[in-house]
Amino acid sequence: MEMALSDMGLDSSMVAAIYDMLDVMDDTSESKPQHPSRAYIRDTKAMKATPADIIEYPKAYHFVLDMPGLKSDQIRVHLEDGNVLVVSGERRREKEKEKEKEKEDGVKYIRMERRFGKMLKKFILPENANTEKICATYQDGVLSVVVEKSPPPEPKKPKVIEVKRGQHGGEGGGEASQEVRTEGSQGPAGTEKDGQEATKTQ
C-alpha cells in the first residue's frame, strides 16, 4: 500500500500522516463495544415475557408455564449443557393470505393486544435433579414439566475387618508364637541341664 500511495505522487510525510489516520481508525473500531445480536435480544425479551412458576415437592420439581395459543407439537422441551432445562415455542399471527381475505370480506382489526412471537424460558436444574426422569404435559394453554429428584446417597456403613489368626514376624514366627512354655517343661538343649547344675551349686 505504501508503494501505491507513493505512486500517486504523495511525499513521505503525507504517506506517514495517512498511515497514522488509518491506525487511529483501527484502534477506534477495536475499542468500540460489541452490540448484542438480534437473536440474543429476541431471546431475552421472550424469556421476560414468558411467565413461569417453580414448585419444589419432596420427590420432584415442577415447572409450570403459561403458553397459550399453542399446540403440544409446537412446544419444545430439551436440555442444554446437561443441567439447563429449556422450554420454547412460538405463536404466529394469521397468515397474510387470511388477512387479505378478511379485508375483502370487510373485516378489520380495531385492537390487537394478544401476545404473539417467541416464548422461551431456561432453568438451571439443581444438583439433585434426575435428568433421566423428566416428563412434560400440556393442557388448556399451560405447560407442566416434572423433574424427579435423585434419591439421597446412602450413608456409608462402617467397614468391618475380619481378624484372622496369622503369623507374626518372618518365617517361623508363627511357630514360635504358638509355642507356650510352662515352668518345668523341657526347653531347648541345655536348658534343663543348666537348671540342675544351678540347684547342685546351691
XYZ file of C-alpha atoms in Angstrom:
202
model
C 0.000 0.000 0.000
C 2.902 2.347 0.735
C 4.178 1.867 -2.815
C 0.701 2.609 -4.172
C 0.470 5.870 -2.235
C 3.955 6.840 -3.377
C 2.991 6.141 -6.960
C 0.162 8.655 -6.586
C 2.758 11.416 -6.165
C 2.454 11.820 -2.391
C 5.570 12.640 -0.448
C 6.763 10.599 2.505
C 5.346 12.979 5.140
C 1.884 12.793 3.593
C 2.070 8.989 3.413
C 3.051 8.831 7.106
C 0.113 11.096 8.046
C -2.320 8.845 6.156
C -0.966 5.756 7.912
C -1.402 7.479 11.302
C -5.037 8.197 10.468
C -5.609 4.569 9.484
C -4.069 3.364 12.759
C -6.380 5.649 14.764
C -9.398 4.304 12.880
C -8.344 0.711 13.624
C -7.909 1.484 17.333
C -11.331 3.128 17.469
C -13.021 0.177 15.803
C -11.361 -2.299 18.175
C -12.278 -0.321 21.305
C -15.897 0.089 20.199
C -18.130 -2.190 22.324
C -19.817 -5.073 20.575
C -23.594 -4.746 20.452
C -25.676 -7.836 21.279
C -27.043 -9.754 18.349
C -30.673 -9.633 17.303
C -31.120 -13.259 18.325
C -29.834 -12.507 21.833
C -32.204 -9.527 22.196
C -35.099 -11.588 20.907
C -34.419 -14.447 23.345
C -34.040 -12.025 26.263
C -37.407 -10.411 25.523
C -39.037 -13.826 25.105
C -37.723 -15.023 28.471
C -39.035 -11.923 30.245
C -42.437 -12.269 28.589
C -42.887 -15.972 29.417
C -44.263 -16.356 32.960
C -43.386 -19.453 34.951
C -43.755 -20.944 38.433
C -41.304 -23.322 40.099
C -42.612 -25.630 42.814
C -40.467 -27.999 44.870
C -42.030 -31.189 46.170
C -40.365 -33.788 48.397
C -39.611 -36.013 45.400
C -39.699 -33.717 42.358
C -39.510 -30.200 40.899
C -42.486 -28.811 38.962
C -42.143 -26.087 36.330
C -45.452 -24.516 35.256
C -45.524 -22.128 32.259
C -48.317 -20.214 30.558
C -48.029 -20.831 26.809
C -51.470 -20.039 25.382
C -52.454 -20.420 21.767
C -50.023 -23.248 21.015
C -50.442 -26.893 20.216
C -48.428 -29.553 22.010
C -46.359 -30.252 18.886
C -45.376 -26.555 18.726
C -43.645 -26.694 22.116
C -40.120 -27.965 22.565
C -38.615 -29.112 25.870
C -34.944 -30.102 25.931
C -31.739 -29.987 27.987
C -28.647 -27.879 27.337
C -25.218 -28.419 28.886
C -26.543 -31.339 30.887
C -28.410 -29.333 33.557
C -30.223 -26.452 31.812
C -33.917 -27.086 31.125
C -35.078 -25.131 28.060
C -38.734 -24.616 27.089
C -39.555 -22.839 23.835
C -42.404 -22.234 21.438
C -43.722 -19.610 19.040
C -47.170 -18.201 18.476
C -47.536 -16.769 14.994
C -50.042 -14.283 13.663
C -52.534 -15.113 10.972
C -51.071 -15.589 7.542
C -51.077 -12.713 5.108
C -53.497 -14.520 2.804
C -56.027 -14.864 5.598
C -55.644 -11.164 6.460
C -56.243 -10.177 2.848
C -59.342 -12.369 2.743
C -60.655 -10.736 5.891
C -60.110 -7.298 4.365
C -62.026 -8.359 1.254
C -64.874 -9.549 3.489
C -64.946 -6.175 5.223
C -63.271 -7.408 8.426
C -60.764 -5.140 10.178
C -58.939 -5.221 13.484
C -59.898 -2.463 15.896
C -57.474 -3.530 18.632
C -54.728 -6.201 18.890
C -53.473 -6.819 22.444
C -52.811 -10.537 22.426
C -49.166 -11.508 22.514
C -47.554 -13.182 19.533
C -43.994 -14.265 18.919
C -41.454 -16.476 20.595
C -41.853 -17.934 24.072
C -38.736 -19.043 25.911
C -37.659 -19.986 29.411
C -34.456 -21.506 30.805
C -33.982 -23.132 34.204
C -30.721 -24.266 35.794
C -31.558 -27.545 37.492
C -30.232 -28.265 41.000
C -27.659 -30.979 41.595
C -30.185 -33.492 42.933
C -32.386 -33.276 39.810
C -32.591 -36.544 37.887
C -32.232 -35.519 34.254
C -33.090 -39.048 33.153
C -36.628 -38.736 34.548
C -38.328 -35.681 33.030
C -41.897 -35.576 31.732
C -43.984 -32.747 30.245
C -47.746 -32.308 29.794
C -49.678 -29.523 28.065
C -53.334 -28.718 28.700
C -55.502 -25.597 28.394
C -52.540 -23.400 27.469
C -50.468 -24.444 30.484
C -47.283 -26.499 30.226
C -46.197 -28.565 33.221
C -42.737 -30.096 33.370
C -41.865 -32.516 36.176
C -38.250 -33.316 37.027
C -37.819 -36.044 39.593
C -35.225 -35.799 42.332
C -32.382 -38.266 42.653
C -32.538 -40.328 45.865
C -30.159 -39.106 48.570
C -26.921 -41.084 48.821
C -26.966 -43.855 51.375
C -24.794 -43.254 54.449
C -21.576 -45.203 54.382
C -21.589 -48.177 56.704
C -18.528 -48.821 58.882
C -16.246 -51.353 57.283
C -15.730 -54.414 59.462
C -12.372 -56.113 59.049
C -12.225 -59.793 59.986
C -9.417 -60.674 62.355
C -7.731 -63.902 61.334
C -5.147 -65.989 63.144
C -1.910 -65.419 61.300
C 1.879 -65.435 61.619
C 3.916 -62.694 63.242
C 7.324 -61.679 62.045
C 9.247 -63.564 59.373
C 9.462 -67.235 58.564
C 8.913 -69.475 61.510
C 7.445 -66.649 63.515
C 4.068 -68.349 63.648
C 5.500 -71.487 65.149
C 7.406 -69.504 67.726
C 4.318 -67.541 68.720
C 2.277 -70.704 69.190
C 4.976 -72.229 71.467
C 3.888 -71.701 75.049
C 6.284 -72.844 77.764
C 5.406 -73.545 81.375
C 7.653 -73.887 84.335
C 9.349 -77.309 84.469
C 8.868 -78.069 80.819
C 11.795 -79.023 78.742
C 13.186 -76.183 76.704
C 15.847 -76.186 74.116
C 19.003 -78.292 74.525
C 20.978 -77.387 77.606
C 18.169 -75.569 79.453
C 17.203 -78.408 81.819
C 20.834 -79.431 82.462
C 21.823 -75.898 83.364
C 18.970 -75.811 85.812
C 20.092 -78.967 87.581
C 23.683 -77.686 87.830
C 22.430 -74.483 89.346
C 20.489 -76.497 92.003
C 23.537 -78.582 92.858
C 25.600 -75.443 93.273
C 23.096 -74.077 95.748
